[in-house]
GROMACS .gro file of C-alpha atoms in nm:
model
  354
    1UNK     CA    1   0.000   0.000   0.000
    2UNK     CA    2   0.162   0.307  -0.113
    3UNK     CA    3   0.201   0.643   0.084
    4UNK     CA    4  -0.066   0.831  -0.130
    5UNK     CA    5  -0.354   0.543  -0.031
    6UNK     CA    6  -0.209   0.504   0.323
    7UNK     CA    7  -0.228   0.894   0.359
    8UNK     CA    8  -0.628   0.912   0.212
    9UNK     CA    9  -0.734   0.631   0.441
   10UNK     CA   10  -0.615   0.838   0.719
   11UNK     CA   11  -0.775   1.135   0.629
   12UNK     CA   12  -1.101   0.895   0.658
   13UNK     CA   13  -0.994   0.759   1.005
   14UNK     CA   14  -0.959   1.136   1.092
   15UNK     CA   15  -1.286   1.279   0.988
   16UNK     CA   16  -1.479   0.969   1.148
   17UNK     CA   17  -1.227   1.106   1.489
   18UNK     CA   18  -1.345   1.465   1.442
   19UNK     CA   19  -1.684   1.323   1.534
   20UNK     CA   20  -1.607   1.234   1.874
   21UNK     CA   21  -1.678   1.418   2.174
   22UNK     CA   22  -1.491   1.618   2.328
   23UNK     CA   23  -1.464   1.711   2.645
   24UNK     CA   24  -1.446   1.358   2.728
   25UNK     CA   25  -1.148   1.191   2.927
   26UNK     CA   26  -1.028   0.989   2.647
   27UNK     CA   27  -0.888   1.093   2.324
   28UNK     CA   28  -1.149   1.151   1.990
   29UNK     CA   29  -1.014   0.869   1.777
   30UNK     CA   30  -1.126   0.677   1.413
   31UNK     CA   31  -1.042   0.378   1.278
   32UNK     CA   32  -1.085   0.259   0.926
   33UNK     CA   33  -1.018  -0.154   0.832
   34UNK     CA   34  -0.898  -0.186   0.474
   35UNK     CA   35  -0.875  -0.528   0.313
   36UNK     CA   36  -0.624  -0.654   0.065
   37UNK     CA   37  -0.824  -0.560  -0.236
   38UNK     CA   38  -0.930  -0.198  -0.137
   39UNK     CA   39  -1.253  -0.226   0.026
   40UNK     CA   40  -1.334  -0.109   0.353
   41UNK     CA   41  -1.488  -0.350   0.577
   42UNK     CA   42  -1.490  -0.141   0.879
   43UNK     CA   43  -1.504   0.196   1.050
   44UNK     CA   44  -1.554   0.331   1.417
   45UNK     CA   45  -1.485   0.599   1.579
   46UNK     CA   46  -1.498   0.688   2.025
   47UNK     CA   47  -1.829   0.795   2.122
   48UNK     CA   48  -1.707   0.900   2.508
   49UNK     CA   49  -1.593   0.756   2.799
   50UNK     CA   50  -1.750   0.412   2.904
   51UNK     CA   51  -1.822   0.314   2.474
   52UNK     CA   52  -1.599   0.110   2.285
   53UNK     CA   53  -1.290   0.228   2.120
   54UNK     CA   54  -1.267   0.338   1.714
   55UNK     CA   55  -1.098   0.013   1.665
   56UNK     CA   56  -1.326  -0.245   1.882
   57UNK     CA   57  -1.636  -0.033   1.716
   58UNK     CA   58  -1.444  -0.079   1.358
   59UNK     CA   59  -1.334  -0.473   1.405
   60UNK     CA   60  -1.699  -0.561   1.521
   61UNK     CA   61  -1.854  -0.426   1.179
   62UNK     CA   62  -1.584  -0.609   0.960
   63UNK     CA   63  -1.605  -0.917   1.165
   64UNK     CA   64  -1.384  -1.239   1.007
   65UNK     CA   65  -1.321  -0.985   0.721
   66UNK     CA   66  -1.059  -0.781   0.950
   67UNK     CA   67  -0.833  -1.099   0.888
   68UNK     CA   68  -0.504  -1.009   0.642
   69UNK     CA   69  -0.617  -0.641   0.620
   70UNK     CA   70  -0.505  -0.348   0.714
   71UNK     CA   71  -0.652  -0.089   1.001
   72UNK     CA   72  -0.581   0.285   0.953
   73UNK     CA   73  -0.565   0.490   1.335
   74UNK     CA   74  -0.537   0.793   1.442
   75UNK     CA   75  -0.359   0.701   1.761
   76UNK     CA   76  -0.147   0.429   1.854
   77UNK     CA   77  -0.361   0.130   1.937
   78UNK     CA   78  -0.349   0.156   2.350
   79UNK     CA   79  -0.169  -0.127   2.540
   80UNK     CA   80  -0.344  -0.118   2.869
   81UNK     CA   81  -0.651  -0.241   3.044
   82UNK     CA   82  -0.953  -0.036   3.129
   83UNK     CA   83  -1.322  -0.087   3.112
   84UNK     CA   84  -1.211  -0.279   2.790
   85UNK     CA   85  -0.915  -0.460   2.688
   86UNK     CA   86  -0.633  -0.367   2.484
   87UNK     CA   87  -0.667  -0.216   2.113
   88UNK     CA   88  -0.355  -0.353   2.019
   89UNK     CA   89  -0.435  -0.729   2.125
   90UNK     CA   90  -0.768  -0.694   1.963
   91UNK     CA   91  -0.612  -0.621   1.648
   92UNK     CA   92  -0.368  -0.878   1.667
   93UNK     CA   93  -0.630  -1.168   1.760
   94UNK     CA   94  -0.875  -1.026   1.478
   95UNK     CA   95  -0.598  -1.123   1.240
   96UNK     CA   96  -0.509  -0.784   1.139
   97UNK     CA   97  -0.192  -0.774   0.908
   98UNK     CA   98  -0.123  -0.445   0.892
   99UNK     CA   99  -0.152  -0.167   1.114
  100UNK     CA  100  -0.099   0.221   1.032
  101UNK     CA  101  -0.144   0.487   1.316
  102UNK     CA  102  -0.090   0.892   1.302
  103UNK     CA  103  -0.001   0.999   1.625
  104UNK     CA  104   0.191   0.806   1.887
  105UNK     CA  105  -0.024   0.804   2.226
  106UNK     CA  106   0.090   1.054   2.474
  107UNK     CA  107  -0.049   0.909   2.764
  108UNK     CA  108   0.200   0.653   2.966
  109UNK     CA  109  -0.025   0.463   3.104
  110UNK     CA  110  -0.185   0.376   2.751
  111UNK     CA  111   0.108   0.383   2.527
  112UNK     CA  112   0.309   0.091   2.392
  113UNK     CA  113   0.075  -0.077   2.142
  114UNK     CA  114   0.315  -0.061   1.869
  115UNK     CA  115   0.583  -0.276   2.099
  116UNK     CA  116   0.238  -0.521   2.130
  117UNK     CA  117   0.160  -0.585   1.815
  118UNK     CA  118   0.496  -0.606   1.695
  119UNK     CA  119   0.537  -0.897   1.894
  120UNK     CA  120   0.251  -1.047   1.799
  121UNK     CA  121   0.419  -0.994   1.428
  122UNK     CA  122   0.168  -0.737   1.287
  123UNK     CA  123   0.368  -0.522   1.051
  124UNK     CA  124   0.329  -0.148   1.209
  125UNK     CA  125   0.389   0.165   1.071
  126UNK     CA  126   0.330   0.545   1.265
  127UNK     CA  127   0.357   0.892   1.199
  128UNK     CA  128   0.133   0.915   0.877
  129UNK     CA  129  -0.104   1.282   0.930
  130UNK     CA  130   0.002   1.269   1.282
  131UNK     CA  131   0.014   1.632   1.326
  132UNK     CA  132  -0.339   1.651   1.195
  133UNK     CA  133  -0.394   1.374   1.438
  134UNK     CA  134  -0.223   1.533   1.738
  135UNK     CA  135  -0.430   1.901   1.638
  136UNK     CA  136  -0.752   1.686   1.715
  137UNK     CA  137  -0.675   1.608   2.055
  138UNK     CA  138  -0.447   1.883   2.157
  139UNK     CA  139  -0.681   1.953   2.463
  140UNK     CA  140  -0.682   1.621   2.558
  141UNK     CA  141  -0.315   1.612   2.553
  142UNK     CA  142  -0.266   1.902   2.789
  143UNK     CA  143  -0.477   1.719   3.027
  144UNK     CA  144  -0.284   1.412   3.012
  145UNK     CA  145   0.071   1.669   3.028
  146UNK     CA  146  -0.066   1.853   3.323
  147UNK     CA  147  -0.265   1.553   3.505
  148UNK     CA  148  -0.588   1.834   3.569
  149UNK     CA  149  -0.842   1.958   3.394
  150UNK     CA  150  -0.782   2.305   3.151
  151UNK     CA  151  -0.903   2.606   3.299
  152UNK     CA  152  -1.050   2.872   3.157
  153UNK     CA  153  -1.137   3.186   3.379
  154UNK     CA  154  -1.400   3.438   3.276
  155UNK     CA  155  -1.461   3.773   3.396
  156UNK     CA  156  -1.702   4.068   3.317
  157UNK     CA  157  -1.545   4.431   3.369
  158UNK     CA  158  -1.569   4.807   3.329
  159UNK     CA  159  -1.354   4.961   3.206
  160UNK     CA  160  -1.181   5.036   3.544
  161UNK     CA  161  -1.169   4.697   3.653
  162UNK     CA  162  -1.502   4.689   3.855
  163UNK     CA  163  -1.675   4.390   3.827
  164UNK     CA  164  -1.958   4.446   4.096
  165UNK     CA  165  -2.093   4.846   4.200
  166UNK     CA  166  -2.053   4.947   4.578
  167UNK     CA  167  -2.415   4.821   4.683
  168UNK     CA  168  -2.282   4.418   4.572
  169UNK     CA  169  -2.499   4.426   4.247
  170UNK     CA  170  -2.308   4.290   3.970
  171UNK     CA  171  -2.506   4.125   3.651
  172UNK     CA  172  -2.580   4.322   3.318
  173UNK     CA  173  -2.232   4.455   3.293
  174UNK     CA  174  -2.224   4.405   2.959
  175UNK     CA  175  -2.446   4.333   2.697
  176UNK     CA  176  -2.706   4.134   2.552
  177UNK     CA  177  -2.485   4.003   2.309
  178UNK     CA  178  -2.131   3.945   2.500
  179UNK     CA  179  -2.373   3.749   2.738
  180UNK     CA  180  -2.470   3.551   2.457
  181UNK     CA  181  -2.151   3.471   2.381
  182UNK     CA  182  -2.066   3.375   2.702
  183UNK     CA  183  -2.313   3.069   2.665
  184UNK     CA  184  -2.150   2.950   2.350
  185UNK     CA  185  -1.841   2.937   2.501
  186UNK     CA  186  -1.981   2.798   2.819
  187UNK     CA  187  -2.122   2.510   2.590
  188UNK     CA  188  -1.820   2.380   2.500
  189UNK     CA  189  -1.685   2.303   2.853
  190UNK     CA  190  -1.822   2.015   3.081
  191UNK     CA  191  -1.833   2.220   3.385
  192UNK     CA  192  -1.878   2.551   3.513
  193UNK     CA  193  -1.761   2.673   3.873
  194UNK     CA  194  -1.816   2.944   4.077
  195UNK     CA  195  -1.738   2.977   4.485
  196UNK     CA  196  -2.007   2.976   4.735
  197UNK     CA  197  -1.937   3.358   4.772
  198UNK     CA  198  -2.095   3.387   4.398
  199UNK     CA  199  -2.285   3.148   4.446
  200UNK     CA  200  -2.487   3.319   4.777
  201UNK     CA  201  -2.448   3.655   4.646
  202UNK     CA  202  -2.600   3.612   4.269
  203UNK     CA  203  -2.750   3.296   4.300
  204UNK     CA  204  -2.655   3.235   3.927
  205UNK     CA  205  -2.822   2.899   3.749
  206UNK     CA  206  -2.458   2.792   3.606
  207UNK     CA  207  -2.696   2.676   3.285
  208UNK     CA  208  -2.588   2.687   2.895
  209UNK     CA  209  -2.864   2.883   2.762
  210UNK     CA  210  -2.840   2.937   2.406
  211UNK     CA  211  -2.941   3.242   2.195
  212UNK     CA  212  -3.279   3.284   2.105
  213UNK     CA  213  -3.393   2.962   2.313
  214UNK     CA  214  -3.265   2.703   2.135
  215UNK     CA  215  -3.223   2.402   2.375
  216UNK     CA  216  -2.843   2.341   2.464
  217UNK     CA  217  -2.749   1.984   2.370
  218UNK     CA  218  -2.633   1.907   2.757
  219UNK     CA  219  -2.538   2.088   2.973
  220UNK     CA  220  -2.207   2.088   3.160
  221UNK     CA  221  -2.186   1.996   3.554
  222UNK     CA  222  -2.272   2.263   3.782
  223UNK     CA  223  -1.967   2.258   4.049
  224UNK     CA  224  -1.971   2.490   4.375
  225UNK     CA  225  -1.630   2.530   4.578
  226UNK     CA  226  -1.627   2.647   4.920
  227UNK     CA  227  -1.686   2.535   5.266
  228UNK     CA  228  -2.036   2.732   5.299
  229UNK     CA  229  -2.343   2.509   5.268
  230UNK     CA  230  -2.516   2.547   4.919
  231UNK     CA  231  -2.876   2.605   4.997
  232UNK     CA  232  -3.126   2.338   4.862
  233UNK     CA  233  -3.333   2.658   4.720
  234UNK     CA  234  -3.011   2.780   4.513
  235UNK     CA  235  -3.112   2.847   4.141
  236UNK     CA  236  -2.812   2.659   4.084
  237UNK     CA  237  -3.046   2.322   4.166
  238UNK     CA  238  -3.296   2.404   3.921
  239UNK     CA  239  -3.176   2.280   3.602
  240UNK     CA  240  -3.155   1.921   3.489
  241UNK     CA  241  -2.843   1.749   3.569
  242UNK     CA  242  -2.541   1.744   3.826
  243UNK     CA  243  -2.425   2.003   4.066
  244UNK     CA  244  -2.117   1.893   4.259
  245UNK     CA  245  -2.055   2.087   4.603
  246UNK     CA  246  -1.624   2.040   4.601
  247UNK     CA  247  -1.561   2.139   5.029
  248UNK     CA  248  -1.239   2.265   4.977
  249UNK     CA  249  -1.053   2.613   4.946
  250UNK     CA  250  -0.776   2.456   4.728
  251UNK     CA  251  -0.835   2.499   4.386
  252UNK     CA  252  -0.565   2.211   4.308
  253UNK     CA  253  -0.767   2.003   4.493
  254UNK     CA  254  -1.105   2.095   4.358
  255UNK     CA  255  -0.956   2.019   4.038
  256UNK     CA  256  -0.832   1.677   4.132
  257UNK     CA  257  -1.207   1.603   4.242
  258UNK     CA  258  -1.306   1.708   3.897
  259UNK     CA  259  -1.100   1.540   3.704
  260UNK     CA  260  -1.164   1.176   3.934
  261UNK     CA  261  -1.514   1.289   3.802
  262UNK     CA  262  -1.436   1.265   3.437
  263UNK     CA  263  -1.425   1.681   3.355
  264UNK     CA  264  -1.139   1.846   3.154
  265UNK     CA  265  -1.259   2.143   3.056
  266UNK     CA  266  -1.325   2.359   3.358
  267UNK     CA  267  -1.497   2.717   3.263
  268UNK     CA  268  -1.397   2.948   3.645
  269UNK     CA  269  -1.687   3.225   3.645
  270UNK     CA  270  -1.607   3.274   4.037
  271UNK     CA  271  -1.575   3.610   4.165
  272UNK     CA  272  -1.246   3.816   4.268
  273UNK     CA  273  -1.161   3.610   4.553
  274UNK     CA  274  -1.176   3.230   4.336
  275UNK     CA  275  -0.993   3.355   4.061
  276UNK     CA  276  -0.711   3.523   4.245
  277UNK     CA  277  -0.685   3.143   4.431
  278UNK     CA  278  -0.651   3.028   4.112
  279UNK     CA  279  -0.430   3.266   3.930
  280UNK     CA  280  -0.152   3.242   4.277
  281UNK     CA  281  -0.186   2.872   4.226
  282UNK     CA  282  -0.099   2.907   3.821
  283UNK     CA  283  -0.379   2.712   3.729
  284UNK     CA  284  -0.519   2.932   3.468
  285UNK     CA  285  -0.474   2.858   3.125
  286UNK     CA  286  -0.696   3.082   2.926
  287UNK     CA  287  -0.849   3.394   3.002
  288UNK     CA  288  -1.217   3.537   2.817
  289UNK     CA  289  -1.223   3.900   2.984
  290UNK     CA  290  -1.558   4.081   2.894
  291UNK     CA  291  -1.490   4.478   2.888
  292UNK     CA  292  -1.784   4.727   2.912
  293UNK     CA  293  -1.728   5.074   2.787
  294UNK     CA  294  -1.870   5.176   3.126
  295UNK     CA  295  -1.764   5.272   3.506
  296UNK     CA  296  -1.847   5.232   3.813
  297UNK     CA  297  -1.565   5.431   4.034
  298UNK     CA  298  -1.607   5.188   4.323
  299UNK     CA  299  -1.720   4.855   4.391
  300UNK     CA  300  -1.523   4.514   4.352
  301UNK     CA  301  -1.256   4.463   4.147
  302UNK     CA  302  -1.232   4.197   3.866
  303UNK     CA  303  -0.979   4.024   4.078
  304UNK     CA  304  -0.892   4.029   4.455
  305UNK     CA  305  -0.503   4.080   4.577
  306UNK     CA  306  -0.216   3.851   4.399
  307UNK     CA  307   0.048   3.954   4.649
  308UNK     CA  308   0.209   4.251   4.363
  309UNK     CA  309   0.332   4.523   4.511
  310UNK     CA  310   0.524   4.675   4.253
  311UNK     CA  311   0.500   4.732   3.879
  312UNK     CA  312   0.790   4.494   3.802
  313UNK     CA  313   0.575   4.227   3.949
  314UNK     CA  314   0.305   4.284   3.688
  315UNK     CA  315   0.123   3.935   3.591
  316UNK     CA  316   0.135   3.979   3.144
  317UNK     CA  317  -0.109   3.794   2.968
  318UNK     CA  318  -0.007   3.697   2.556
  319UNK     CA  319  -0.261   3.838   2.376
  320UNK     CA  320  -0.513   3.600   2.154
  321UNK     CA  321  -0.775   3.796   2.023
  322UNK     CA  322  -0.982   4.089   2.042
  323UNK     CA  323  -1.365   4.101   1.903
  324UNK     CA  324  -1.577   4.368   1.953
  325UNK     CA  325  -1.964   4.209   2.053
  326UNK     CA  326  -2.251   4.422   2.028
  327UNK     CA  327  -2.106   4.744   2.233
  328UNK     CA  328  -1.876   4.555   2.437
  329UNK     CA  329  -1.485   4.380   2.380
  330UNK     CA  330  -1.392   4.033   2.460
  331UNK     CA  331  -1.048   3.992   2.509
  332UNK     CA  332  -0.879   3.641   2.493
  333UNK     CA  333  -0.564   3.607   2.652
  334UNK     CA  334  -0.282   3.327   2.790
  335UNK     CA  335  -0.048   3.352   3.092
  336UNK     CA  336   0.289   3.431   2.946
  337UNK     CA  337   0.473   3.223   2.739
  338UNK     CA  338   0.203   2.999   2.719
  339UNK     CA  339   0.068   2.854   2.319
  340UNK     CA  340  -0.306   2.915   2.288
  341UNK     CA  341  -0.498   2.619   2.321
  342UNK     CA  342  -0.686   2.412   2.025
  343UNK     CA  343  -1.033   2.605   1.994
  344UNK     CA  344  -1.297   2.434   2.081
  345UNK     CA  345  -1.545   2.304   1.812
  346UNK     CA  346  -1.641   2.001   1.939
  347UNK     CA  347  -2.002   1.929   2.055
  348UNK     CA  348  -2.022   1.894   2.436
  349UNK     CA  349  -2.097   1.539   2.644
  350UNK     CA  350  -2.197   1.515   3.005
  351UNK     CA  351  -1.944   1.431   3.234
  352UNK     CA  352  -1.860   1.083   3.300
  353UNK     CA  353  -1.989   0.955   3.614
  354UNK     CA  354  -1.670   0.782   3.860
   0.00000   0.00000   0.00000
């Protein structure tokens, strides 16, 4: 099979991956099962956490015709055992001659299918598309690099920094249609979180609610951190699906109770006090900052006290992007030095239950 063929047959195995959800805690993967004389006898891609993998969904439709041909991948076949067995053995029992994979799995405790089927003499070959295979699950692969879920804070400002007026009231900053936006972006993580502070002050729902009242297609776990109580009247309840109370003041460990939960996309709308926890602990990884051409002159600020005391202290963001929506500015920014993250297009799951 020559490089052109191998190359188109992963471009199939990668739009079948692009389906998959995401977030999700495993990767979005296809798989495509050639046979000797061209025709494909099987495709599958991840549907989420808890479903089978691309190539168990992909070696169930071709059945005994998997046997001499060849499986296209768009990450190494994993090696270990989870709620299903290993990829890579599956292959090799199916009979699978040949197997061709993109990207090489970044995750330790799943990588080393290539060594497996190797040894079970299946002829393997990586690195075809695996950039284009690695772009896909970028996110994911953060995750697995940082071991917690990606966090993205966002804030709603005046222009001098006020996010709440002197008397505590602090919704319709901006507009209409930076709220709006807000919900998209909110849609495409699997769990919002706020402190108990916010959460007894504005008693916010924490619900996607998309423009014009289209239903959302889920909607992402409601998560409260703080040691307060969260009332059993809190808005927050209202909605279908989870709300998870995380006790703690630690944000690194109200991420670890996330992620043992399944999220890895974490969208922080606390107020001042949670994101300054989170910005001294560096767990901030992108940054949505709604400005309103407006002022307020007192009230609270956007964030509370990071310890910087002089001007050579100053906390730089990289700039992304800057869109003006409706009569207001979103600005997207990165701590220093840090690449943008993949944008998110994927459509959002629920978060897997432990």
């Amino acid at each position: 099979m020559g490089d052109t063929a191998a190359r188109a047959w992963m471009r199939r195995a990668l739009q079948l991956a692009a389906a998959g959800p995401w977030p999700d805690p495993n990767p979005r993967v296809g798989c495509v099962i050639v046979a000797p004389d061209g025709a494909v006898v099987g495709e599958g891609f991840h549907h989420g956490a808890g479903t089978p993998h691309a190539e168990i969904e992909a070696l169930r439709e071709a059945a005994d015709a998997a046997r001499g041909a060849t499986a296209y991948v768009t990450l190494e076949p994993c090696s270990h055992t989870g709620r299903t067995g290993p990829c890579s053995d599956a292959l090799a029992d199916a009979g699978v001659s040949r197997v061709v994979f993109a990207q090489s799995d970044p995750n330790p405790d799943a990588a080393g299918g290539a060594e497996r089927l190797h040894a079970a003499g299946v002829h393997v070959t990586g690195g075809v598309l695996a950039d284009e295979a690695a772009g896909i699950n970028e996110r994911w692969a953060r995750t697995v690099d940082l071991g917690r879920p990606l966090v993205t804070w966002k804030l709603a400002t005046t222009l001098d920094g006020r996010s709440a007026a002197a008397d505590g009231s602090s919704q319709w900053i901006t507009g209409e249609a930076a709220r709006a936006d807000v919900h998209l972006l909110r849609a495409t993580r699997d769990a919002v979180l706020v402190g108990t502070g916010t959460l007894l002050a504005d008693d916010p729902r924490l619900t996607v609610r998309m423009p014009g009242g289209a239903p959302a297609l889920q909607q992402p776990l409601r998560a409260v951190m703080g040691l307060r109580e969260v009332p059993s009247r809190a808005r927050v309840h209202d909605a279908p699906g989870a709300v998870m109370h995380l006790e703690t003041r630690d944000p690194r460990e109200a991420l670890d109770l996330l992620w043992c939960r399944g999220v890895r996309d974490v969208w922080l709308e606390g107020g001042p006090t949670l994101a300054a926890a989170f910005l001294g602990a560096g767990l901030v990884d992108d940054v949505y900052a709604y400005v309103a051409p407006a002022l307020l002159g007192s009230g609270a600020a956007a964030v509370d006290d990071l310890g910087i005391r002089s001007i050579s202290e100053v906390r730089r963001l990289d700039l992304v992007d800057v869109v003006v929506i409706g009569g207001d500015v979103r600005i997207h920014a990165v701590p220093a030095g840090t690449v943008p993250a993949a944008p998110l297009t994927a459509p959002l799951r629920a978060h897997a239950e432990p």
